[in-house]
Amino acid sequence: MSANSQPRSASAESKARLRLWLRLLKSTRGVEAELRERLRQEFGSTLPRFDVMAALSRFDAGLKMSALSGVLRVSNGNVTGIVDRLADDGIVVRVQVPGDRRATLVRLTRKGQEEFARQAAAHELWIDELLGDFDGDEATDLAARFDAMAHREEDR
Amino acid sequence: MSANSQPRSASAESKARLRLWLRLLKSTRGVEAELRERLRQEFGSTLPRFDVMAALSRFDAGLKMSALSGVLRVSNGNVTGIVDRLADDGIVVRVQVPGDRRATLVRLTRKGQEEFARQAAAHELWIDELLGDFDGDEATDLAARFDAMAHREEDR
DNA sequence: CAAAAATGTTTTGAGCTTGAAATACTTTTT
DNA sequence: AAAAAGTATTTCAAGCTCAAAACATTTTTG
């Protein structure tokens, strides 16, 4: 009955979502902090650098700066700085795109590929440890669930 | 049987966890990006500022700088900067702790309380919208699940 | 074909973030 | 009570992050 049965349950739902958000944030920040720390300790590197290397590792032909910032969903200027430092370290190279003098292609060097392979192997072990609470089936279910959510986000 | 039935399934489990982690990261980063954008647009503020205000709002008597960085799980120096700017804007005040001239207590001002109330109300609506994929029960279940995980993290 | 619009990247300025060093004060030890 | 150890906070240097502005080049349009 009554037109106002909604408000009460809507509010309870809203509180439940807020609680979920706070837990999600705490969990992912915790894992991220641990990953940062280990990348720093074990490889003298950072998460943003790892993310750039991971993205480039999927494209042997390299990526344009704009494509890279698109894949990573960070700003152009941001990628400029990270790639600068990665290039200084010989992990990536910038290559002119023939026929378009505005664009540059960024590619992992041989050294970059080797370095990424080492880090990615360690990274997978770390994740396995840090998300050890979830067994294979639960992880698979949740991954599908959050994939749906991530997709809904994209349409916004 | 065989001694090597473990490796195969362990690896599949590890892949499932890695996939989960990537989805989790994508989802939470997406929501965070949206929150940042809205805080900027609607309130000319940022997530770190919101986090500090939220923490202080739970302690009428104020928090010491070290307690604040403890609650937020960020470095001391980090909090110094955010509190500096919040103080410049009249959102918080630093108060001397009687009997200990090293410490300072940070408290929301009246203005800070009012500002936080407005932002928190909007924030709750935003989260309700952004996590709209999850109904109340699912949100409650998942919150408990990630709480368990976050607790395991703390023991590390 | 010149002007205008679009595309690709870097620069800039402000704020966030960290770990380590510096500073200031308090408590404990000798 | 001086020395040493511990606690509270800020400063520093380096890197990450964004939005907006600046630049350079290419494509489209009038």
Coordinates of C-alpha atoms in Angstrom, one line a residue, chain A:
Chain A
M1 CA 0.0 0.0 0.0
S2 CA 0.9 3.6 0.4
A3 CA 2.9 5.7 -2.1
N4 CA 5.8 5.9 0.3
S5 CA 7.0 2.3 0.6
Q6 CA 9.7 3.2 -2.0
P7 CA 11.6 5.9 -0.1
R8 CA 12.4 3.7 2.8
S9 CA 13.7 0.8 0.8
A10 CA 15.4 3.0 -1.8
S11 CA 17.3 4.6 1.0
A12 CA 18.4 1.3 2.5
E13 CA 19.5 0.2 -1.0
S14 CA 21.4 3.4 -1.4
K15 CA 23.2 2.8 2.0
A16 CA 24.1 -0.7 0.9
R17 CA 25.6 0.6 -2.3
L18 CA 27.5 3.3 -0.4
R19 CA 28.9 0.6 1.9
L20 CA 29.9 -1.5 -1.0
W21 CA 31.7 1.4 -2.6
L22 CA 33.7 2.2 0.5
R23 CA 34.7 -1.5 0.8
L24 CA 35.6 -1.7 -2.8
L25 CA 37.7 1.4 -2.6
K26 CA 39.5 0.2 0.5
S27 CA 40.2 -3.2 -1.0
T28 CA 41.5 -2.0 -4.3
R29 CA 43.5 0.8 -2.8
G30 CA 45.1 -1.7 -0.5
V31 CA 46.1 -4.0 -3.3
E32 CA 47.3 -1.1 -5.4
A33 CA 49.4 0.2 -2.5
E34 CA 51.0 -3.2 -2.1
L35 CA 51.7 -3.5 -5.8
R36 CA 53.3 -0.1 -5.9
E37 CA 55.5 -1.0 -3.0
R38 CA 56.6 -4.2 -4.5
L39 CA 57.2 -2.7 -7.9
R40 CA 59.3 -0.1 -6.2
Q41 CA 61.2 -2.5 -4.1
E42 CA 61.7 -5.3 -6.6
F43 CA 62.0 -3.4 -9.8
G44 CA 62.6 0.3 -8.9
S45 CA 59.5 1.1 -11.0
T46 CA 55.9 2.3 -10.6
L47 CA 52.4 1.2 -11.4
P48 CA 51.9 3.8 -14.2
R49 CA 55.0 2.7 -15.8
F50 CA 53.9 -0.9 -15.6
D51 CA 50.5 0.0 -17.0
V52 CA 52.1 1.7 -20.0
M53 CA 54.4 -1.3 -20.6
A54 CA 51.5 -3.7 -20.3
A55 CA 49.5 -1.7 -22.9
L56 CA 52.4 -1.6 -25.3
S57 CA 53.2 -5.3 -24.9
R58 CA 49.9 -6.1 -26.6
F59 CA 50.8 -4.1 -29.7
D60 CA 54.0 -5.2 -31.4
A61 CA 53.7 -2.5 -34.0
G62 CA 53.5 0.2 -31.3
L63 CA 50.8 2.7 -30.4
K64 CA 50.3 6.3 -31.1
M65 CA 50.4 8.5 -28.0
S66 CA 46.8 9.3 -28.3
A67 CA 45.9 5.6 -28.7
L68 CA 48.0 4.9 -25.6
S69 CA 46.2 7.5 -23.5
G70 CA 42.9 6.1 -24.9
V71 CA 43.7 2.5 -23.9
L72 CA 44.9 3.6 -20.4
R73 CA 42.1 6.1 -20.0
V74 CA 44.4 8.8 -18.8
S75 CA 45.1 12.3 -20.2
N76 CA 47.5 12.9 -23.1
G77 CA 49.8 15.1 -21.1
N78 CA 50.1 12.4 -18.5
V79 CA 51.3 9.8 -21.0
T80 CA 53.8 12.3 -22.4
G81 CA 55.6 12.4 -19.0
I82 CA 55.6 8.7 -18.4
V83 CA 56.8 7.9 -21.9
D84 CA 59.6 10.5 -21.6
R85 CA 60.9 8.8 -18.5
L86 CA 60.5 5.3 -20.0
A87 CA 62.4 6.5 -23.1
D88 CA 65.2 7.9 -20.9
D89 CA 65.5 4.4 -19.4
G90 CA 65.6 2.7 -22.8
I91 CA 62.3 0.8 -22.1
V92 CA 60.4 2.4 -25.0
V93 CA 61.3 4.3 -28.2
R94 CA 59.3 7.0 -30.1
V95 CA 59.1 6.3 -33.8
Q96 CA 58.0 8.8 -36.5
V97 CA 54.8 7.8 -38.3
P98 CA 55.6 7.9 -42.0
G99 CA 53.1 10.2 -43.7
D100 CA 52.0 12.1 -40.6
R101 CA 54.5 14.3 -39.0
R102 CA 52.2 15.1 -36.1
A103 CA 52.1 11.6 -34.7
T104 CA 54.6 9.4 -33.0
L105 CA 54.4 5.7 -32.4
V106 CA 55.6 4.3 -29.1
R107 CA 57.1 0.9 -29.0
L108 CA 58.7 -1.3 -26.3
T109 CA 62.4 -1.9 -27.0
R110 CA 63.9 -5.3 -26.8
K111 CA 65.1 -4.3 -23.3
G112 CA 61.5 -3.1 -22.6
Q113 CA 60.0 -6.4 -23.6
E114 CA 62.4 -8.4 -21.4
E115 CA 61.8 -6.1 -18.5
F116 CA 58.1 -6.3 -18.9
A117 CA 58.2 -10.1 -19.1
R118 CA 60.0 -10.2 -15.7
Q119 CA 57.7 -7.8 -14.1
A120 CA 54.5 -9.3 -15.5
A121 CA 55.4 -12.7 -14.1
A122 CA 56.0 -11.3 -10.7
H123 CA 52.8 -9.2 -11.0
E124 CA 50.7 -12.3 -11.7
L125 CA 52.1 -14.1 -8.7
W126 CA 51.4 -11.1 -6.5
I127 CA 47.8 -10.8 -7.6
D128 CA 47.4 -14.5 -7.0
E129 CA 48.5 -13.9 -3.5
L130 CA 46.7 -10.7 -2.8
L131 CA 43.4 -11.9 -4.2
G132 CA 43.9 -15.3 -2.6
D133 CA 40.6 -14.9 -0.7
F134 CA 38.7 -15.7 -3.9
D135 CA 38.8 -19.2 -5.4
G136 CA 38.8 -19.7 -9.1
D137 CA 35.0 -20.0 -9.5
E138 CA 34.2 -17.0 -7.3
A139 CA 36.9 -14.9 -9.1
T140 CA 35.3 -15.9 -12.5
D141 CA 31.8 -15.0 -11.3
L142 CA 32.9 -11.6 -9.9
A143 CA 34.9 -10.8 -12.9
A144 CA 31.9 -11.2 -15.1
R145 CA 29.8 -9.2 -12.7
F146 CA 32.2 -6.3 -12.7
D147 CA 32.7 -6.5 -16.4
A148 CA 29.0 -5.8 -16.8
M149 CA 29.3 -2.8 -14.5
A150 CA 32.4 -1.5 -16.3
H151 CA 30.5 -1.8 -19.6
R152 CA 27.5 0.1 -18.2
E153 CA 30.0 2.9 -17.2
E154 CA 31.2 3.2 -20.7
D155 CA 27.8 4.1 -22.0
R156 CA 27.6 7.1 -19.7

